Amino acid sequence: MTNEPGFNLLDEPWILALETNGREVELSILDVFQRAVGLSRIGGEVPTQGFAIVRLLLAFLHRAVAGPQDREEWAELWRSDGLPMNDILEYAAKWHERFDLFHPEKPFFQAPGLRTGKADIDGVKKIVADVPDGEPLFTTRSPDNLARVDPAEAARWLVHVHAYDTAGIKSGAVGDPQVKGGRGYGSSVGWSGQIGGVLVEGPTLRDTLLLNLIAYQDAPDELRIGQSGDVPPWEREVDGPQWSERPPKGAIALYTWQTRRVRLIGGRDGVTGVVLCKGDRIEPQNRHLVEPHTTWRYSEPQTKKHKRTTYMPRLHNPERSIWRGLEAMLPSVVSAARHKDGPPQFRSPGVLDWL
């Protein structure tokens, strides 16, 4: 990190959003909440950025309103004209420091002081998903274009890399006892990359956020959300270089899962490099009790392997029209199938069960 003034994501514009009239704007987190009624959706350089950022906003909103606890609290939010800005601003003031992208001790979504044994620093393209990590073929961006990116774009890719980074060998972090030969082995794909993401979308972003804001006590199928320890990373101690493999406490933690250890190199004038290492590992088996934004499929091989009924996320197939197999997403159809012999072949997304 540099000694330059910080870049706080609560106040500084960095989220790309579409207004209801189709105009693209760049907004801070607080601006997004304030103007949610006039926005249609969250965008980005790639569509997956929008999914990752909406889940970050959901984690923030859940914690800001301490719920909603039940359907009655949710209904009060739904009947209001906008979002509960008093609660949002109070929560933002409490955790303001933790949203500084270049904070010297607590940088947002990063591990301060992260370094490799050889102090290697990769170019920013390491976390830019639409540019190949190697020869920059079949891309509209040149290497010179990525020599320095502004902090707003770097913030978007930072959120995205935790959600969607590819699996494989990563740079070994100093202080990680599981590093071998300067490398970190066995990294899983970012959590959002392991599921077939399903968000409920309303006519405005305000509607979209509330429709996906599952009430704690009325969550379907014992979905764990809002319980003790189910908090985003800005409410925890700052991550160090050492990672762990642990079960998520609930959906809020999973919305912001720290799949990588990252450090951005740069400041307000631009980000010029990145240190990217292995982060908290998570496996997909039977996460339907903590992940509401995907369909689940029964897996006979995994059931035999683990000797218990096991469900896996149902990924999207780009070669298949979405309406083919749509029944697996529909709670009414899936619920009816449960009356047959054996375990149901699918579990619909928890967010659709909630609705």
Coordinates of C-alpha atoms in Angstrom, one line a residue:
M1 CA 0.0 0.0 0.0
T2 CA 1.1 3.6 -0.6
N3 CA 0.8 6.6 1.7
E4 CA -1.5 8.3 -0.7
P5 CA -5.0 9.2 0.4
G6 CA -7.3 6.3 0.5
F7 CA -10.2 5.2 -1.8
N8 CA -13.2 4.4 0.3
L9 CA -15.8 2.3 -1.5
L10 CA -18.6 3.6 0.6
D11 CA -18.0 7.2 -0.7
E12 CA -16.1 6.9 -4.0
P13 CA -17.8 5.9 -7.2
W14 CA -16.8 2.4 -8.4
I15 CA -19.9 0.4 -9.1
L16 CA -21.2 0.5 -12.6
A17 CA -25.0 0.6 -12.7
L18 CA -27.8 1.2 -15.2
E19 CA -30.4 3.8 -14.5
T20 CA -34.0 2.9 -15.4
N21 CA -33.6 5.1 -18.5
G22 CA -30.7 2.9 -19.7
R23 CA -27.9 5.4 -18.9
E24 CA -24.8 3.9 -17.3
V25 CA -23.5 5.6 -14.1
E26 CA -20.6 4.9 -11.7
L27 CA -21.6 5.1 -8.0
S28 CA -20.4 4.5 -4.5
I29 CA -22.0 1.8 -2.3
L30 CA -24.0 4.5 -0.4
D31 CA -25.0 6.1 -3.7
V32 CA -26.3 2.8 -5.0
F33 CA -28.5 2.3 -1.9
Q34 CA -29.7 5.9 -2.0
R35 CA -30.6 5.8 -5.7
A36 CA -31.7 2.1 -5.9
V37 CA -35.2 3.1 -6.9
G38 CA -33.9 4.8 -10.0
L39 CA -31.5 2.0 -11.0
S40 CA -32.4 -1.1 -13.0
R41 CA -29.3 -3.3 -12.4
I42 CA -25.6 -3.6 -11.5
G43 CA -23.3 -3.9 -14.5
G44 CA -19.6 -4.3 -15.0
E45 CA -16.9 -5.2 -17.5
V46 CA -18.3 -8.7 -17.5
P47 CA -21.8 -9.9 -16.4
T48 CA -20.3 -12.0 -13.5
Q49 CA -19.1 -8.7 -11.9
G50 CA -22.7 -7.7 -11.4
F51 CA -23.6 -11.0 -9.7
A52 CA -20.6 -10.7 -7.3
I53 CA -21.3 -7.1 -6.4
V54 CA -25.0 -7.6 -5.8
R55 CA -24.2 -10.4 -3.3
L56 CA -21.8 -8.0 -1.6
L57 CA -24.6 -5.4 -1.4
L58 CA -26.9 -8.0 0.0
A59 CA -24.4 -8.9 2.7
F60 CA -24.1 -5.2 3.6
L61 CA -27.9 -4.7 3.6
H62 CA -28.5 -7.8 5.8
R63 CA -26.1 -6.5 8.4
A64 CA -27.3 -2.9 8.2
V65 CA -30.9 -3.8 9.0
A66 CA -30.0 -6.7 11.3
G67 CA -32.3 -8.9 9.3
P68 CA -35.0 -8.8 8.2
Q69 CA -35.8 -11.2 11.1
D70 CA -39.2 -12.4 9.7
R71 CA -41.8 -11.8 7.0
E72 CA -43.4 -8.9 8.9
E73 CA -40.1 -7.0 9.0
W74 CA -39.5 -7.8 5.3
A75 CA -43.0 -6.6 4.4
E76 CA -42.3 -3.3 6.1
L77 CA -39.2 -2.9 4.0
W78 CA -41.2 -3.8 0.9
R79 CA -43.9 -1.3 1.6
S80 CA -41.5 1.6 2.0
D81 CA -40.6 3.9 -0.9
G82 CA -36.9 3.2 -0.9
L83 CA -34.3 1.4 1.2
P84 CA -33.8 2.1 5.0
M85 CA -31.1 4.7 4.6
N86 CA -30.9 5.6 8.3
D87 CA -29.9 2.0 9.2
I88 CA -27.6 1.9 6.2
L89 CA -25.8 5.1 7.1
E90 CA -25.4 4.1 10.7
Y91 CA -23.9 0.8 9.7
A92 CA -21.7 2.5 7.2
A93 CA -20.3 4.9 9.8
K94 CA -19.5 2.0 12.1
W95 CA -17.5 0.0 9.5
H96 CA -16.3 2.9 7.3
E97 CA -12.6 2.3 7.9
R98 CA -12.9 -1.3 6.6
F99 CA -14.0 -0.2 3.1
D100 CA -10.8 1.7 2.3
L101 CA -9.2 0.0 -0.7
F102 CA -5.7 1.3 0.3
H103 CA -5.9 1.3 4.1
P104 CA -2.3 0.5 5.4
E105 CA -3.6 -2.0 8.0
K106 CA -7.1 -3.1 6.9
P107 CA -7.4 -2.8 3.1
F108 CA -10.8 -3.9 1.8
F109 CA -11.0 -7.5 0.7
Q110 CA -7.2 -7.8 1.0
A111 CA -4.4 -9.2 3.2
P112 CA -2.1 -6.3 4.2
G113 CA 1.6 -6.9 3.6
L114 CA 0.9 -10.0 1.5
R115 CA 4.1 -11.0 -0.3
T116 CA 5.8 -14.0 -1.9
G117 CA 9.2 -15.4 -1.1
K118 CA 10.7 -13.6 -4.1
A119 CA 8.6 -10.5 -3.6
D120 CA 7.0 -11.1 -7.1
I121 CA 4.3 -8.8 -8.2
D122 CA 2.0 -9.7 -11.1
G123 CA 0.5 -7.2 -13.5
V124 CA -3.1 -6.2 -13.0
K125 CA -4.2 -8.5 -15.8
K126 CA -3.8 -11.3 -13.3
I127 CA -7.2 -10.5 -11.9
V128 CA -8.9 -9.1 -15.1
A129 CA -11.1 -12.0 -16.2
D130 CA -11.6 -11.0 -19.8
V131 CA -7.9 -10.9 -20.6
P132 CA -5.9 -14.1 -20.9
D133 CA -3.2 -14.7 -18.3
G134 CA -0.4 -15.1 -20.8
E135 CA -0.5 -14.1 -24.5
P136 CA -3.2 -11.5 -24.8
L137 CA -5.0 -13.0 -27.8
F138 CA -8.7 -12.5 -28.6
T139 CA -9.1 -9.5 -26.3
T140 CA -10.0 -5.9 -27.0
R141 CA -7.5 -4.6 -24.4
S142 CA -3.8 -4.2 -25.0
P143 CA -1.1 -4.9 -22.4
D144 CA -0.4 -1.1 -22.3
N145 CA -4.1 -0.5 -21.4
L146 CA -3.6 -2.7 -18.3
A147 CA -0.3 -1.3 -17.1
R148 CA -2.3 0.9 -14.8
V149 CA -6.0 0.8 -14.0
D150 CA -8.0 3.3 -11.9
P151 CA -8.9 2.2 -8.4
A152 CA -12.6 2.0 -9.3
E153 CA -12.0 -0.7 -11.9
A154 CA -9.5 -2.4 -9.6
A155 CA -12.1 -2.6 -6.9
R156 CA -14.6 -4.3 -9.3
W157 CA -12.0 -6.9 -10.3
L158 CA -11.0 -7.4 -6.6
V159 CA -14.6 -8.4 -5.7
H160 CA -14.8 -10.5 -8.9
V161 CA -11.5 -12.4 -8.3
H162 CA -12.7 -13.6 -4.9
A163 CA -16.0 -14.8 -6.5
Y164 CA -14.7 -16.3 -9.8
D165 CA -11.0 -16.8 -9.9
T166 CA -9.9 -20.0 -11.6
A167 CA -8.5 -23.0 -9.8
G168 CA -4.8 -24.0 -10.1
I169 CA -1.4 -23.2 -8.7
K170 CA -1.1 -19.8 -7.1
S171 CA 1.9 -17.8 -5.8
G172 CA 3.0 -19.0 -2.3
A173 CA 2.5 -16.4 0.4
V174 CA 5.1 -15.8 3.0
G175 CA 3.6 -17.0 6.3
D176 CA 1.4 -19.7 4.8
P177 CA 2.8 -23.0 6.2
Q178 CA 1.2 -25.0 3.4
V179 CA 3.3 -23.4 0.7
K180 CA 5.6 -25.9 -1.1
G181 CA 8.5 -24.7 -3.3
G182 CA 7.2 -21.2 -3.3
R183 CA 3.8 -22.2 -4.6
G184 CA 0.3 -22.7 -3.2
Y185 CA -1.4 -25.9 -4.5
G186 CA -5.0 -27.1 -4.6
S187 CA -6.8 -23.8 -5.0
S188 CA -10.5 -24.2 -5.7
V189 CA -12.5 -22.1 -8.1
G190 CA -14.0 -19.0 -6.5
W191 CA -17.3 -19.9 -4.9
S192 CA -19.5 -18.1 -7.4
G193 CA -17.7 -20.0 -10.1
Q194 CA -18.7 -23.3 -8.5
I195 CA -22.5 -22.6 -8.8
G196 CA -25.0 -21.7 -11.4
G197 CA -26.0 -18.3 -10.1
V198 CA -29.7 -17.5 -9.8
L199 CA -30.8 -14.0 -8.8
V200 CA -34.3 -12.8 -8.6
E201 CA -34.6 -9.5 -10.5
G202 CA -37.2 -6.8 -10.1
P203 CA -37.9 -3.7 -12.2
T204 CA -35.6 -1.6 -10.1
L205 CA -32.4 -2.4 -8.1
R206 CA -34.3 -1.6 -4.9
D207 CA -36.8 -4.4 -5.8
T208 CA -34.0 -6.8 -6.7
L209 CA -32.2 -6.3 -3.4
L210 CA -35.3 -6.8 -1.4
L211 CA -36.5 -9.8 -3.3
N212 CA -33.2 -11.5 -2.6
L213 CA -33.1 -10.3 1.1
I214 CA -34.2 -13.5 2.7
A215 CA -35.8 -13.2 6.2
Y216 CA -33.7 -15.0 8.8
Q217 CA -36.5 -16.8 10.7
D218 CA -38.5 -17.7 7.6
A219 CA -35.7 -18.9 5.5
P220 CA -36.6 -22.1 3.6
D221 CA -35.4 -25.7 4.3
E222 CA -33.5 -24.5 7.4
L223 CA -31.3 -22.2 5.3
R224 CA -28.7 -20.8 7.6
I225 CA -28.5 -17.0 7.4
G226 CA -27.9 -14.3 10.0
Q227 CA -26.9 -16.7 12.8
S228 CA -23.9 -16.3 15.1
G229 CA -20.7 -15.9 13.1
D230 CA -22.4 -15.3 9.8
V231 CA -20.7 -12.1 9.0
P232 CA -18.8 -10.5 6.0
P233 CA -15.0 -10.1 6.1
W234 CA -15.2 -6.4 7.1
E235 CA -16.6 -7.5 10.5
R236 CA -13.9 -10.0 11.1
E237 CA -10.2 -9.7 11.9
V238 CA -8.2 -8.9 8.8
D239 CA -7.1 -12.0 6.9
G240 CA -3.4 -12.9 7.0
P241 CA -1.5 -15.1 4.5
Q242 CA -2.6 -18.3 6.1
W243 CA -5.8 -19.8 4.6
S244 CA -8.2 -22.5 5.9
E245 CA -10.8 -24.9 4.7
R246 CA -13.8 -24.4 6.9
P247 CA -17.6 -24.6 6.6
P248 CA -19.3 -21.2 6.1
K249 CA -21.4 -20.1 9.0
G250 CA -24.2 -18.9 6.7
A251 CA -25.3 -17.3 3.5
I252 CA -23.9 -13.8 4.4
A253 CA -20.4 -15.2 4.8
L254 CA -20.7 -17.1 1.5
Y255 CA -21.8 -14.0 -0.4
T256 CA -18.4 -12.5 0.4
W257 CA -16.2 -15.6 0.7
Q258 CA -12.5 -14.8 0.6
T259 CA -11.4 -17.4 -2.0
R260 CA -8.0 -15.7 -2.4
R261 CA -5.5 -13.6 -0.5
V262 CA -4.9 -10.5 -2.5
R263 CA -2.9 -7.2 -2.2
L264 CA -3.3 -4.4 -4.7
I265 CA -0.2 -2.4 -5.5
G266 CA -0.9 1.3 -6.1
G267 CA -3.1 4.1 -4.8
R268 CA -5.6 6.7 -5.9
D269 CA -3.5 7.5 -9.0
G270 CA -3.9 3.9 -10.2
V271 CA -3.2 0.3 -9.5
T272 CA -0.2 -1.2 -11.3
G273 CA 0.2 -4.6 -9.8
V274 CA -1.3 -7.4 -7.7
V275 CA -0.1 -10.2 -5.4
L276 CA -2.5 -13.1 -5.7
C277 CA -2.3 -16.2 -3.4
K278 CA -4.4 -19.0 -2.3
G279 CA -7.3 -18.2 0.0
D280 CA -10.0 -20.0 2.0
R281 CA -11.0 -23.2 0.3
I282 CA -14.6 -24.4 0.1
E283 CA -16.0 -27.6 -1.4
P284 CA -19.5 -27.6 -3.0
Q285 CA -21.0 -30.8 -1.5
N286 CA -24.3 -30.1 0.4
R287 CA -24.0 -26.4 0.7
H288 CA -27.7 -25.9 0.0
L289 CA -28.2 -25.0 3.6
V290 CA -26.0 -21.9 3.2
E291 CA -26.2 -21.0 -0.6
P292 CA -29.7 -19.8 -1.8
H293 CA -28.6 -18.6 -5.3
T294 CA -28.3 -21.8 -7.2
T295 CA -30.2 -25.0 -8.1
W296 CA -28.9 -28.3 -6.6
R297 CA -28.8 -31.7 -8.2
Y298 CA -28.6 -35.1 -6.5
S299 CA -25.2 -36.8 -7.2
E300 CA -25.1 -40.5 -6.9
P301 CA -21.3 -40.7 -7.2
Q302 CA -20.8 -38.2 -4.5
T303 CA -23.5 -39.9 -2.3
K304 CA -21.6 -43.2 -2.6
K305 CA -18.3 -41.5 -1.9
H306 CA -19.5 -39.7 1.2
K307 CA -21.9 -42.4 2.3
R308 CA -24.8 -39.9 2.7
T309 CA -27.2 -38.1 0.4
T310 CA -25.2 -35.5 -1.4
Y311 CA -26.3 -32.6 -3.6
M312 CA -24.0 -30.5 -5.9
P313 CA -24.6 -27.1 -7.4
R314 CA -26.3 -27.3 -10.8
L315 CA -24.1 -25.3 -13.2
H316 CA -25.4 -23.4 -16.2
N317 CA -24.9 -25.1 -19.6
P318 CA -24.1 -22.6 -22.3
E319 CA -25.1 -25.1 -24.9
R320 CA -28.6 -25.5 -23.5
S321 CA -31.5 -23.0 -23.6
I322 CA -32.4 -21.9 -20.1
W323 CA -36.0 -23.1 -20.5
R324 CA -34.9 -26.7 -21.1
G325 CA -34.6 -28.0 -17.5
L326 CA -36.3 -24.9 -16.0
E327 CA -38.5 -27.2 -13.9
A328 CA -35.5 -28.0 -11.7
M329 CA -35.6 -24.3 -10.6
L330 CA -39.3 -24.2 -9.8
P331 CA -40.2 -25.0 -6.1
S332 CA -43.7 -26.2 -6.9
V333 CA -42.4 -28.8 -9.4
V334 CA -39.4 -29.9 -7.2
S335 CA -41.7 -30.2 -4.2
A336 CA -44.1 -32.5 -6.0
A337 CA -41.2 -34.7 -7.1
R338 CA -40.3 -35.3 -3.4
H339 CA -43.2 -37.7 -3.0
K340 CA -41.6 -40.3 -5.2
D341 CA -39.3 -43.0 -4.0
G342 CA -35.7 -42.0 -3.2
P343 CA -34.2 -38.6 -2.7
P344 CA -35.5 -35.7 -5.0
Q345 CA -33.2 -35.3 -8.0
F346 CA -33.2 -31.5 -7.6
R347 CA -33.5 -28.8 -5.0
S348 CA -34.7 -25.5 -6.2
P349 CA -32.7 -22.3 -5.3
G350 CA -33.5 -21.2 -1.7
V351 CA -34.3 -17.7 -2.9
L352 CA -37.1 -19.0 -5.1
D353 CA -38.4 -21.2 -2.2
W354 CA -38.3 -18.0 -0.1
L355 CA -40.4 -16.1 -2.6

